Amino acid sequence: MINVHLTGTGCCLPEHVLTNHDLESIVDTSDEWIRRRTGICERRIARDIENETTARLGARAALKALAMAGVQPKEIDTIVVGTVTADRQFPSAACMIQKELQITDAAAYDVSAGCSGFIFALETASNAIRVNGVRNVLVIGVERLSSILNWQDRNTCVLLGDGAGAILLQAESAPGGVLTTNIRSDGGRWDLLYAEYGPSSEPPIANMAPAKPFFLKMEGNRLFKHAVNCLSKIAIMALEKSGLTLDDISIVIPHQANMRIIRAVADKLQIDMQRFYVNLEKYGNTSSASIPIALDEANRNGLIQPGDNVLLISFGAGLTWGSALIKWTCQQDK
Ligand code: ACO
């Protein structure tokens, strides 16, 4: 029996801190509005175009996960990256991260599922281990959303931030590890959250006009309701599939979009907020990076112990939503 064990976590945040007060001089907003409506106080913005590329942030997070597990980059046979902000339209962020890690012989590919990218990547990676005999897989969530934000749109630019998180998954025969993953999409509602322009959204360069900016557009209010419903439903699905109950869950790590969404999910599921790990006040919504960043923080802060059941739940563009339930076996002092 092959089980999928999580053996290392890591994250990497850009240096620059952009506070709510800083945003007051960019758009018509206030620290008070942002805190009250979202819970966010500050976020990190990748300003160093050399060292804080998507590939470099992702690679640094991956190296920390590898160091925790005591695994060398050359032992990796697959890299799966959840992102919508690869440094280039192609090649994939995963291939560019592979180069940064100097891994020459491995499969590397991206998964595009908005803020659910990390959970979708985790499902793909787990299946690669269970079905295809792959042994060591890096799963990374990384975004540089600041590069596709319209900094004149207060509805979106105050919400998002940049960063990367990574985990290492390894094939092991011991029980535990990833118990279940669940992913869902509703493409019929893609227009609630999308990138305004893409290669096929406009006629070809007939008039040789300069490329239009690639802005993120969002109907936050309508997304809010879907987020609460979908996150709650997919959490229940994870419990049903793994034969556990809410009482068995030690910690819930939700996508970090909005404190009010997380509270509403806690209410709906009737789980005490104390069991939710939240760090969005420091980083805002980092899309597919938010869950692995929070997971790494909680792990390094000693909030997750071997034997704990860890529930991850995500929601994002697509629409997409997903969950994973992990019986924790990661030893930090390996
Ligand atoms: N500062 C001040 N006022 C603002 C700001 C701002 N930054 N942004 C909006 N407002 C105003 C609006 O213009 C509106 O004014 P009006 O009443 O005069 O029209 C008022 O505040 C209320 O706006 P709402 O959109 O109704 O505010 P809401 O309470 O819904 O909060 C928010 C907006 C934070 C976006 C919330 O709806 C939300 O978090 N939605 C979910 C986001 C999400 O989950 N996204 C999916 C994942 S993200 C991803 O995949 C990248």
mmCIF file of C-alpha atoms and ligand atoms in Angstrom:
data_model
loop_
_atom_site.group_PDB
_atom_site.id
_atom_site.type_symbol
_atom_site.label_atom_id
_atom_site.label_comp_id
_atom_site.label_asym_id
_atom_site.label_seq_id
_atom_site.Cartn_x
_atom_site.Cartn_y
_atom_site.Cartn_z
ATOM 1 C CA MET A 1 0.000 0.000 0.000
ATOM 2 C CA ILE A 2 1.497 3.359 -1.013
ATOM 3 C CA ASN A 3 0.638 6.333 1.163
ATOM 4 C CA VAL A 4 1.349 9.978 0.376
ATOM 5 C CA HIS A 5 3.219 11.632 3.234
ATOM 6 C CA LEU A 6 3.831 15.341 3.637
ATOM 7 C CA THR A 7 7.440 15.538 4.838
ATOM 8 C CA GLY A 8 8.388 19.209 4.510
ATOM 9 C CA THR A 9 6.883 22.693 4.309
ATOM 10 C CA GLY A 10 8.367 26.037 3.281
ATOM 11 C CA CYS A 11 7.387 29.538 2.276
ATOM 12 C CA CYS A 12 8.911 32.701 0.867
ATOM 13 C CA LEU A 13 7.460 36.210 1.082
ATOM 14 C CA PRO A 14 8.749 39.291 -0.744
ATOM 15 C CA GLU A 15 10.537 41.885 1.404
ATOM 16 C CA HIS A 16 8.362 44.921 0.754
ATOM 17 C CA VAL A 17 5.435 45.469 3.129
ATOM 18 C CA LEU A 18 2.546 47.544 1.758
ATOM 19 C CA THR A 19 0.264 48.644 4.601
ATOM 20 C CA ASN A 20 -3.356 49.727 4.446
ATOM 21 C CA HIS A 21 -2.147 53.230 5.294
ATOM 22 C CA ASP A 22 0.182 53.135 2.251
ATOM 23 C CA LEU A 23 -2.849 52.259 0.108
ATOM 24 C CA GLU A 24 -4.698 55.342 1.353
ATOM 25 C CA SER A 25 -2.377 57.424 -0.819
ATOM 26 C CA ILE A 26 -2.915 55.212 -3.895
ATOM 27 C CA VAL A 27 -6.734 54.734 -4.011
ATOM 28 C CA ASP A 28 -9.782 56.158 -2.248
ATOM 29 C CA THR A 29 -9.788 53.757 0.693
ATOM 30 C CA SER A 30 -9.014 53.650 4.403
ATOM 31 C CA ASP A 31 -7.249 51.370 6.844
ATOM 32 C CA GLU A 32 -10.522 51.201 8.762
ATOM 33 C CA TRP A 33 -12.544 49.996 5.714
ATOM 34 C CA ILE A 34 -10.014 47.349 4.714
ATOM 35 C CA ARG A 35 -9.632 45.960 8.242
ATOM 36 C CA ARG A 36 -13.364 45.919 8.929
ATOM 37 C CA ARG A 37 -14.421 44.386 5.589
ATOM 38 C CA THR A 38 -11.536 41.945 5.126
ATOM 39 C CA GLY A 39 -9.299 41.657 8.220
ATOM 40 C CA ILE A 40 -6.241 42.545 6.130
ATOM 41 C CA CYS A 41 -3.700 45.006 7.625
ATOM 42 C CA GLU A 42 -0.777 44.659 5.226
ATOM 43 C CA ARG A 43 0.487 42.555 2.327
ATOM 44 C CA ARG A 44 3.833 41.785 0.667
ATOM 45 C CA ILE A 45 4.584 43.112 -2.793
ATOM 46 C CA ALA A 46 7.356 41.714 -5.025
ATOM 47 C CA ARG A 47 9.287 44.799 -6.116
ATOM 48 C CA ASP A 48 12.682 43.235 -6.844
ATOM 49 C CA ILE A 49 12.244 42.179 -10.460
ATOM 50 C CA GLU A 50 15.471 40.133 -10.360
ATOM 51 C CA ASN A 51 15.079 38.161 -7.153
ATOM 52 C CA GLU A 52 11.345 38.146 -6.511
ATOM 53 C CA THR A 53 10.112 36.591 -9.730
ATOM 54 C CA THR A 54 7.459 33.880 -9.492
ATOM 55 C CA ALA A 55 10.172 31.291 -10.223
ATOM 56 C CA ARG A 56 12.550 32.562 -7.546
ATOM 57 C CA LEU A 57 9.898 32.933 -4.836
ATOM 58 C CA GLY A 58 8.646 29.433 -5.643
ATOM 59 C CA ALA A 59 12.145 27.925 -5.674
ATOM 60 C CA ARG A 60 13.047 29.466 -2.292
ATOM 61 C CA ALA A 61 9.874 28.094 -0.711
ATOM 62 C CA ALA A 62 10.649 24.685 -2.234
ATOM 63 C CA LEU A 63 14.225 24.666 -0.892
ATOM 64 C CA LYS A 64 12.920 25.258 2.635
ATOM 65 C CA ALA A 65 10.486 22.339 2.304
ATOM 66 C CA LEU A 66 13.310 20.134 0.987
ATOM 67 C CA ALA A 67 15.628 21.166 3.837
ATOM 68 C CA MET A 68 12.956 20.283 6.408
ATOM 69 C CA ALA A 69 12.562 16.839 4.842
ATOM 70 C CA GLY A 70 16.314 16.279 4.398
ATOM 71 C CA VAL A 71 15.824 15.660 0.666
ATOM 72 C CA GLN A 72 18.130 16.914 -2.115
ATOM 73 C CA PRO A 73 16.672 18.672 -5.202
ATOM 74 C CA LYS A 74 18.122 15.926 -7.439
ATOM 75 C CA GLU A 75 15.854 13.377 -5.694
ATOM 76 C CA ILE A 76 12.709 15.163 -6.929
ATOM 77 C CA ASP A 77 10.881 13.465 -9.772
ATOM 78 C CA THR A 78 7.864 15.771 -10.211
ATOM 79 C CA ILE A 79 7.137 19.467 -9.603
ATOM 80 C CA VAL A 80 3.511 20.635 -9.721
ATOM 81 C CA VAL A 81 2.838 24.360 -9.361
ATOM 82 C CA GLY A 82 -0.487 26.065 -8.742
ATOM 83 C CA THR A 83 -0.300 29.589 -10.174
ATOM 84 C CA VAL A 84 -2.011 32.091 -12.458
ATOM 85 C CA THR A 85 0.974 34.444 -12.482
ATOM 86 C CA ALA A 86 3.855 32.506 -14.016
ATOM 87 C CA ASP A 87 6.658 34.832 -15.062
ATOM 88 C CA ARG A 88 5.779 34.203 -18.686
ATOM 89 C CA GLN A 89 2.766 32.904 -20.601
ATOM 90 C CA PHE A 90 5.064 29.984 -21.329
ATOM 91 C CA PRO A 91 7.119 28.063 -20.336
ATOM 92 C CA SER A 92 5.417 27.028 -17.118
ATOM 93 C CA ALA A 93 6.388 28.431 -13.728
ATOM 94 C CA ALA A 94 7.185 24.816 -12.790
ATOM 95 C CA CYS A 95 9.842 24.526 -15.514
ATOM 96 C CA MET A 96 11.382 27.839 -14.469
ATOM 97 C CA ILE A 97 11.411 26.716 -10.827
ATOM 98 C CA GLN A 98 12.977 23.429 -11.951
ATOM 99 C CA LYS A 99 15.813 25.435 -13.503
ATOM 100 C CA GLU A 100 16.280 27.475 -10.303
ATOM 101 C CA LEU A 101 16.533 24.218 -8.333
ATOM 102 C CA GLN A 102 18.978 22.756 -10.897
ATOM 103 C CA ILE A 103 16.846 19.657 -11.307
ATOM 104 C CA THR A 104 17.553 18.267 -14.754
ATOM 105 C CA ASP A 105 15.400 15.154 -14.966
ATOM 106 C CA ALA A 106 11.853 15.510 -13.616
ATOM 107 C CA ALA A 107 8.319 16.255 -14.792
ATOM 108 C CA ALA A 108 7.354 19.893 -14.146
ATOM 109 C CA TYR A 109 4.001 21.506 -14.942
ATOM 110 C CA ASP A 110 1.519 24.160 -13.781
ATOM 111 C CA VAL A 111 -2.087 23.820 -12.701
ATOM 112 C CA SER A 112 -4.373 26.828 -13.240
ATOM 113 C CA ALA A 113 -7.247 26.923 -10.740
ATOM 114 C CA GLY A 114 -7.103 30.456 -9.309
ATOM 115 C CA CYS A 115 -6.865 30.492 -5.537
ATOM 116 C CA SER A 116 -7.541 26.730 -5.503
ATOM 117 C CA GLY A 117 -4.395 26.074 -7.553
ATOM 118 C CA PHE A 118 -2.484 24.581 -4.627
ATOM 119 C CA ILE A 119 -5.237 22.077 -3.718
ATOM 120 C CA PHE A 120 -5.678 21.083 -7.376
ATOM 121 C CA ALA A 121 -1.881 20.627 -7.608
ATOM 122 C CA LEU A 122 -1.937 18.588 -4.388
ATOM 123 C CA GLU A 123 -4.593 16.244 -5.796
ATOM 124 C CA THR A 124 -2.619 15.795 -9.035
ATOM 125 C CA ALA A 125 0.601 15.177 -7.119
ATOM 126 C CA SER A 126 -1.015 12.671 -4.734
ATOM 127 C CA ASN A 127 -2.423 10.748 -7.679
ATOM 128 C CA ALA A 128 0.995 10.714 -9.366
ATOM 129 C CA ILE A 129 2.391 9.025 -6.259
ATOM 130 C CA ARG A 130 -0.497 6.584 -5.771
ATOM 131 C CA VAL A 131 -1.052 5.656 -9.413
ATOM 132 C CA ASN A 132 2.150 6.332 -11.320
ATOM 133 C CA GLY A 133 4.773 5.150 -8.863
ATOM 134 C CA VAL A 134 6.329 8.607 -8.477
ATOM 135 C CA ARG A 135 8.241 8.956 -5.174
ATOM 136 C CA ASN A 136 9.142 12.590 -4.374
ATOM 137 C CA VAL A 137 6.906 15.452 -5.521
ATOM 138 C CA LEU A 138 7.198 19.152 -4.833
ATOM 139 C CA VAL A 139 3.828 20.926 -4.699
ATOM 140 C CA ILE A 140 4.105 24.698 -4.844
ATOM 141 C CA GLY A 141 1.576 27.544 -4.722
ATOM 142 C CA VAL A 142 3.084 30.830 -5.880
ATOM 143 C CA GLU A 143 1.675 34.151 -7.080
ATOM 144 C CA ARG A 144 2.799 37.630 -8.035
ATOM 145 C CA LEU A 145 -0.711 39.035 -8.248
ATOM 146 C CA SER A 146 0.569 42.588 -7.797
ATOM 147 C CA SER A 147 1.699 42.446 -11.427
ATOM 148 C CA ILE A 148 -1.865 41.961 -12.737
ATOM 149 C CA LEU A 149 -3.680 44.331 -10.395
ATOM 150 C CA ASN A 150 -5.250 47.577 -11.485
ATOM 151 C CA TRP A 151 -3.819 49.923 -8.852
ATOM 152 C CA GLN A 152 -6.657 52.368 -9.547
ATOM 153 C CA ASP A 153 -9.359 49.813 -8.659
ATOM 154 C CA ARG A 154 -9.968 49.889 -4.907
ATOM 155 C CA ASN A 155 -12.318 46.903 -5.208
ATOM 156 C CA THR A 156 -9.389 44.596 -5.926
ATOM 157 C CA CYS A 157 -5.969 46.148 -5.272
ATOM 158 C CA VAL A 158 -6.432 46.296 -1.490
ATOM 159 C CA LEU A 159 -7.161 42.566 -1.240
ATOM 160 C CA LEU A 160 -4.256 40.744 -2.811
ATOM 161 C CA GLY A 161 -0.569 40.107 -2.169
ATOM 162 C CA ASP A 162 2.461 38.161 -3.420
ATOM 163 C CA GLY A 163 4.179 35.082 -1.988
ATOM 164 C CA ALA A 164 4.996 31.395 -2.288
ATOM 165 C CA GLY A 165 4.479 28.242 -0.248
ATOM 166 C CA ALA A 166 5.642 24.689 -0.888
ATOM 167 C CA ILE A 167 5.329 21.169 0.458
ATOM 168 C CA LEU A 168 7.172 17.948 -0.272
ATOM 169 C CA LEU A 169 5.096 14.802 -0.765
ATOM 170 C CA GLN A 170 6.803 11.398 -0.522
ATOM 171 C CA ALA A 171 5.661 7.844 -1.153
ATOM 172 C CA GLU A 172 5.806 5.780 2.041
ATOM 173 C CA SER A 173 4.220 2.550 3.209
ATOM 174 C CA ALA A 174 3.494 3.782 6.779
ATOM 175 C CA PRO A 175 -0.123 4.818 7.446
ATOM 176 C CA GLY A 176 -1.117 8.498 7.484
ATOM 177 C CA GLY A 177 -0.399 11.401 5.163
ATOM 178 C CA VAL A 178 -2.889 12.674 2.573
ATOM 179 C CA LEU A 179 -6.161 10.862 3.390
ATOM 180 C CA THR A 180 -8.339 12.497 0.739
ATOM 181 C CA THR A 181 -8.369 15.318 -1.805
ATOM 182 C CA ASN A 182 -11.499 16.746 -3.443
ATOM 183 C CA ILE A 183 -11.732 19.256 -6.259
ATOM 184 C CA ARG A 184 -14.709 20.926 -7.949
ATOM 185 C CA SER A 185 -15.311 23.634 -10.570
ATOM 186 C CA ASP A 186 -18.200 25.662 -11.946
ATOM 187 C CA GLY A 187 -17.019 27.200 -15.215
ATOM 188 C CA GLY A 188 -20.465 28.748 -15.708
ATOM 189 C CA ARG A 189 -19.460 31.426 -13.223
ATOM 190 C CA TRP A 190 -15.963 32.219 -14.538
ATOM 191 C CA ASP A 191 -16.982 35.827 -15.111
ATOM 192 C CA LEU A 192 -17.095 36.554 -11.371
ATOM 193 C CA LEU A 193 -13.276 36.587 -11.251
ATOM 194 C CA TYR A 194 -11.025 36.717 -14.273
ATOM 195 C CA ALA A 195 -8.110 38.344 -16.072
ATOM 196 C CA GLU A 196 -9.465 41.089 -18.307
ATOM 197 C CA TYR A 197 -7.304 40.340 -21.336
ATOM 198 C CA GLY A 198 -5.640 37.234 -22.726
ATOM 199 C CA PRO A 199 -4.216 36.022 -26.040
ATOM 200 C CA SER A 200 -7.661 35.169 -27.443
ATOM 201 C CA SER A 201 -9.891 37.735 -25.775
ATOM 202 C CA GLU A 202 -9.228 40.391 -28.409
ATOM 203 C CA PRO A 203 -8.942 40.276 -32.214
ATOM 204 C CA PRO A 204 -5.426 39.492 -33.472
ATOM 205 C CA ILE A 205 -3.005 42.408 -33.632
ATOM 206 C CA ALA A 206 -4.715 43.697 -36.770
ATOM 207 C CA ASN A 207 -3.917 47.314 -35.990
ATOM 208 C CA MET A 208 -0.642 46.532 -34.203
ATOM 209 C CA ALA A 209 -2.017 48.257 -31.079
ATOM 210 C CA PRO A 210 0.095 47.966 -27.962
ATOM 211 C CA ALA A 211 -0.831 45.078 -25.670
ATOM 212 C CA LYS A 212 -3.524 45.922 -23.137
ATOM 213 C CA PRO A 213 -2.783 45.479 -19.450
ATOM 214 C CA PHE A 214 -3.716 42.147 -17.951
ATOM 215 C CA PHE A 215 -5.976 43.287 -15.114
ATOM 216 C CA LEU A 216 -7.770 41.129 -12.568
ATOM 217 C CA LYS A 217 -11.547 41.802 -12.423
ATOM 218 C CA MET A 218 -13.766 40.610 -9.618
ATOM 219 C CA GLU A 219 -17.372 40.721 -8.429
ATOM 220 C CA GLY A 220 -16.434 40.397 -4.783
ATOM 221 C CA ASN A 221 -19.897 40.574 -3.338
ATOM 222 C CA ARG A 222 -21.312 37.666 -5.386
ATOM 223 C CA LEU A 223 -18.124 35.632 -4.896
ATOM 224 C CA PHE A 224 -18.443 36.004 -1.157
ATOM 225 C CA LYS A 225 -21.644 33.930 -0.999
ATOM 226 C CA HIS A 226 -20.302 31.219 -3.303
ATOM 227 C CA ALA A 227 -17.083 31.097 -1.262
ATOM 228 C CA VAL A 228 -18.915 30.425 2.008
ATOM 229 C CA ASN A 229 -21.138 27.715 0.487
ATOM 230 C CA CYS A 230 -18.451 25.972 -1.527
ATOM 231 C CA LEU A 231 -15.850 25.983 1.272
ATOM 232 C CA SER A 232 -18.371 24.520 3.716
ATOM 233 C CA LYS A 233 -19.560 21.831 1.286
ATOM 234 C CA ILE A 234 -16.073 20.708 0.290
ATOM 235 C CA ALA A 235 -15.015 20.508 3.952
ATOM 236 C CA ILE A 236 -17.920 18.119 4.617
ATOM 237 C CA MET A 237 -16.992 16.097 1.527
ATOM 238 C CA ALA A 238 -13.456 15.605 2.878
ATOM 239 C CA LEU A 239 -14.832 14.382 6.215
ATOM 240 C CA GLU A 240 -17.316 12.003 4.598
ATOM 241 C CA LYS A 241 -14.698 10.512 2.296
ATOM 242 C CA SER A 242 -12.205 9.945 5.091
ATOM 243 C CA GLY A 243 -14.740 8.685 7.643
ATOM 244 C CA LEU A 244 -13.886 11.449 10.135
ATOM 245 C CA THR A 245 -16.057 13.978 11.950
ATOM 246 C CA LEU A 246 -15.478 17.665 12.680
ATOM 247 C CA ASP A 247 -14.417 16.702 16.208
ATOM 248 C CA ASP A 248 -11.487 14.753 14.719
ATOM 249 C CA ILE A 249 -10.072 17.870 13.014
ATOM 250 C CA SER A 250 -7.226 19.543 14.907
ATOM 251 C CA ILE A 251 -6.736 22.542 12.644
ATOM 252 C CA VAL A 252 -8.420 24.012 9.564
ATOM 253 C CA ILE A 253 -6.280 25.960 7.116
ATOM 254 C CA PRO A 254 -8.621 27.869 4.795
ATOM 255 C CA HIS A 255 -7.792 29.968 1.755
ATOM 256 C CA GLN A 256 -6.983 33.377 3.215
ATOM 257 C CA ALA A 257 -9.287 35.699 1.240
ATOM 258 C CA ASN A 258 -11.390 37.470 3.839
ATOM 259 C CA MET A 259 -11.821 37.118 7.609
ATOM 260 C CA ARG A 260 -15.588 37.451 7.239
ATOM 261 C CA ILE A 261 -15.675 34.503 4.812
ATOM 262 C CA ILE A 262 -13.656 32.377 7.251
ATOM 263 C CA ARG A 263 -15.940 33.310 10.173
ATOM 264 C CA ALA A 264 -19.034 32.514 8.091
ATOM 265 C CA VAL A 265 -17.597 29.082 7.197
ATOM 266 C CA ALA A 266 -16.749 28.432 10.862
ATOM 267 C CA ASP A 267 -20.347 29.355 11.776
ATOM 268 C CA LYS A 268 -21.844 27.172 9.049
ATOM 269 C CA LEU A 269 -19.713 24.179 10.019
ATOM 270 C CA GLN A 270 -20.082 24.981 13.723
ATOM 271 C CA ILE A 271 -16.342 24.798 14.330
ATOM 272 C CA ASP A 272 -14.768 27.108 16.883
ATOM 273 C CA MET A 273 -12.723 29.857 15.173
ATOM 274 C CA GLN A 274 -9.835 28.840 17.462
ATOM 275 C CA ARG A 275 -9.331 25.802 15.247
ATOM 276 C CA PHE A 276 -8.891 27.941 12.090
ATOM 277 C CA TYR A 277 -5.395 29.175 11.276
ATOM 278 C CA VAL A 278 -5.540 32.706 9.907
ATOM 279 C CA ASN A 279 -2.652 34.928 8.787
ATOM 280 C CA LEU A 280 -4.377 37.105 6.174
ATOM 281 C CA GLU A 281 -3.835 40.201 8.311
ATOM 282 C CA LYS A 282 -0.118 40.040 7.341
ATOM 283 C CA TYR A 283 -0.238 38.868 3.734
ATOM 284 C CA GLY A 284 -3.702 39.583 2.283
ATOM 285 C CA ASN A 285 -4.993 37.119 -0.283
ATOM 286 C CA THR A 286 -2.003 35.452 -1.972
ATOM 287 C CA SER A 287 -4.273 33.213 -4.097
ATOM 288 C CA SER A 288 -2.784 29.737 -4.631
ATOM 289 C CA ALA A 289 0.075 30.549 -2.214
ATOM 290 C CA SER A 290 -2.178 31.314 0.755
ATOM 291 C CA ILE A 291 -2.753 27.756 2.019
ATOM 292 C CA PRO A 292 0.868 26.510 1.774
ATOM 293 C CA ILE A 293 2.153 29.738 3.386
ATOM 294 C CA ALA A 294 -0.305 29.333 6.283
ATOM 295 C CA LEU A 295 0.475 25.614 6.539
ATOM 296 C CA ASP A 296 4.198 26.319 6.784
ATOM 297 C CA GLU A 297 3.689 29.019 9.423
ATOM 298 C CA ALA A 298 1.415 26.827 11.520
ATOM 299 C CA ASN A 299 3.846 23.922 11.204
ATOM 300 C CA ARG A 300 6.948 25.941 12.121
ATOM 301 C CA ASN A 301 5.100 27.581 15.021
ATOM 302 C CA GLY A 302 4.416 24.117 16.465
ATOM 303 C CA LEU A 303 0.645 24.358 15.987
ATOM 304 C CA ILE A 304 0.508 21.043 14.124
ATOM 305 C CA GLN A 305 1.728 17.837 15.770
ATOM 306 C CA PRO A 306 2.177 14.305 14.426
ATOM 307 C CA GLY A 307 -1.170 12.515 14.502
ATOM 308 C CA ASP A 308 -3.201 15.715 13.981
ATOM 309 C CA ASN A 309 -5.848 15.771 11.251
ATOM 310 C CA VAL A 310 -5.311 18.898 9.163
ATOM 311 C CA LEU A 311 -8.127 20.120 6.902
ATOM 312 C CA LEU A 312 -7.268 22.418 3.963
ATOM 313 C CA ILE A 313 -10.090 24.206 2.080
ATOM 314 C CA SER A 314 -9.847 26.520 -0.916
ATOM 315 C CA PHE A 315 -12.016 28.613 -3.207
ATOM 316 C CA GLY A 316 -11.085 30.721 -6.221
ATOM 317 C CA ALA A 317 -11.378 31.784 -9.847
ATOM 318 C CA GLY A 318 -12.972 29.324 -12.211
ATOM 319 C CA LEU A 319 -14.946 29.023 -10.061
ATOM 320 C CA THR A 320 -12.948 26.314 -8.328
ATOM 321 C CA TRP A 321 -12.950 24.884 -4.836
ATOM 322 C CA GLY A 322 -11.202 22.022 -3.111
ATOM 323 C CA SER A 323 -10.221 20.308 0.105
ATOM 324 C CA ALA A 324 -7.543 17.997 1.434
ATOM 325 C CA LEU A 325 -7.394 16.099 4.689
ATOM 326 C CA ILE A 326 -3.944 15.172 5.975
ATOM 327 C CA LYS A 327 -3.024 12.943 8.907
ATOM 328 C CA TRP A 328 0.127 14.807 9.970
ATOM 329 C CA THR A 329 3.381 12.807 10.000
ATOM 330 C CA CYS A 330 5.861 15.590 9.189
ATOM 331 C CA GLN A 331 8.856 15.648 11.593
ATOM 332 C CA GLN A 332 10.596 19.013 11.608
ATOM 333 C CA ASP A 333 13.773 17.793 13.311
ATOM 334 C CA LYS A 334 14.386 14.932 10.872
HETATM 335 N N1 ACO B 1 -12.178 51.080 0.235
HETATM 336 C C1 ACO B 1 -13.307 51.748 0.532
HETATM 337 N N2 ACO B 1 -14.497 51.413 0.005
HETATM 338 C C2 ACO B 1 -14.555 50.369 -0.823
HETATM 339 C C3 ACO B 1 -13.408 49.622 -1.168
HETATM 340 C C4 ACO B 1 -12.185 50.023 -0.600
HETATM 341 N N3 ACO B 1 -11.040 49.382 -0.851
HETATM 342 N N4 ACO B 1 -13.765 48.638 -2.017
HETATM 343 C C5 ACO B 1 -15.080 48.742 -2.205
HETATM 344 N N5 ACO B 1 -15.557 49.795 -1.503
HETATM 345 C C6 ACO B 1 -16.937 50.273 -1.400
HETATM 346 C C7 ACO B 1 -17.759 49.878 -2.608
HETATM 347 O O1 ACO B 1 -17.586 50.809 -3.653
HETATM 348 C C8 ACO B 1 -19.168 49.930 -2.025
HETATM 349 O O2 ACO B 1 -19.590 51.269 -1.986
HETATM 350 P P1 ACO B 1 -21.147 51.633 -2.300
HETATM 351 O O3 ACO B 1 -21.942 50.941 -1.243
HETATM 352 O O4 ACO B 1 -21.147 53.122 -2.216
HETATM 353 O O5 ACO B 1 -21.396 51.085 -3.672
HETATM 354 C C9 ACO B 1 -18.978 49.468 -0.587
HETATM 355 O O6 ACO B 1 -17.572 49.648 -0.300
HETATM 356 C C10 ACO B 1 -19.355 48.017 -0.345
HETATM 357 O O7 ACO B 1 -18.795 47.199 -1.370
HETATM 358 P P2 ACO B 1 -19.017 45.641 -1.393
HETATM 359 O O8 ACO B 1 -18.361 45.064 -2.604
HETATM 360 O O9 ACO B 1 -20.458 45.336 -1.167
HETATM 361 O O10 ACO B 1 -18.211 45.212 -0.062
HETATM 362 P P3 ACO B 1 -18.120 43.823 0.616
HETATM 363 O O11 ACO B 1 -18.500 43.968 2.022
HETATM 364 O O12 ACO B 1 -18.748 42.716 -0.198
HETATM 365 O O13 ACO B 1 -16.541 43.536 0.593
HETATM 366 C C11 ACO B 1 -14.931 42.238 -0.645
HETATM 367 C C12 ACO B 1 -15.865 43.454 -0.655
HETATM 368 C C13 ACO B 1 -13.905 42.456 0.418
HETATM 369 C C14 ACO B 1 -14.288 42.128 -2.010
HETATM 370 C C15 ACO B 1 -15.735 40.949 -0.345
HETATM 371 O O14 ACO B 1 -16.891 40.914 -1.130
HETATM 372 C C16 ACO B 1 -14.952 39.668 -0.594
HETATM 373 O O15 ACO B 1 -13.993 39.365 0.107
HETATM 374 N N6 ACO B 1 -15.382 38.871 -1.576
HETATM 375 C C17 ACO B 1 -14.800 37.538 -1.850
HETATM 376 C C18 ACO B 1 -13.481 37.609 -2.510
HETATM 377 C C19 ACO B 1 -13.054 36.193 -2.848
HETATM 378 O O16 ACO B 1 -13.319 35.254 -2.130
HETATM 379 N N7 ACO B 1 -12.417 36.026 -3.983
HETATM 380 C C20 ACO B 1 -12.149 34.651 -4.418
HETATM 381 C C21 ACO B 1 -10.803 34.267 -4.195
HETATM 382 S S1 ACO B 1 -9.670 35.465 -4.829
HETATM 383 C C22 ACO B 1 -8.844 34.770 -6.174
HETATM 384 O O17 ACO B 1 -9.161 33.713 -6.676
HETATM 385 C C23 ACO B 1 -7.735 35.631 -6.737
#
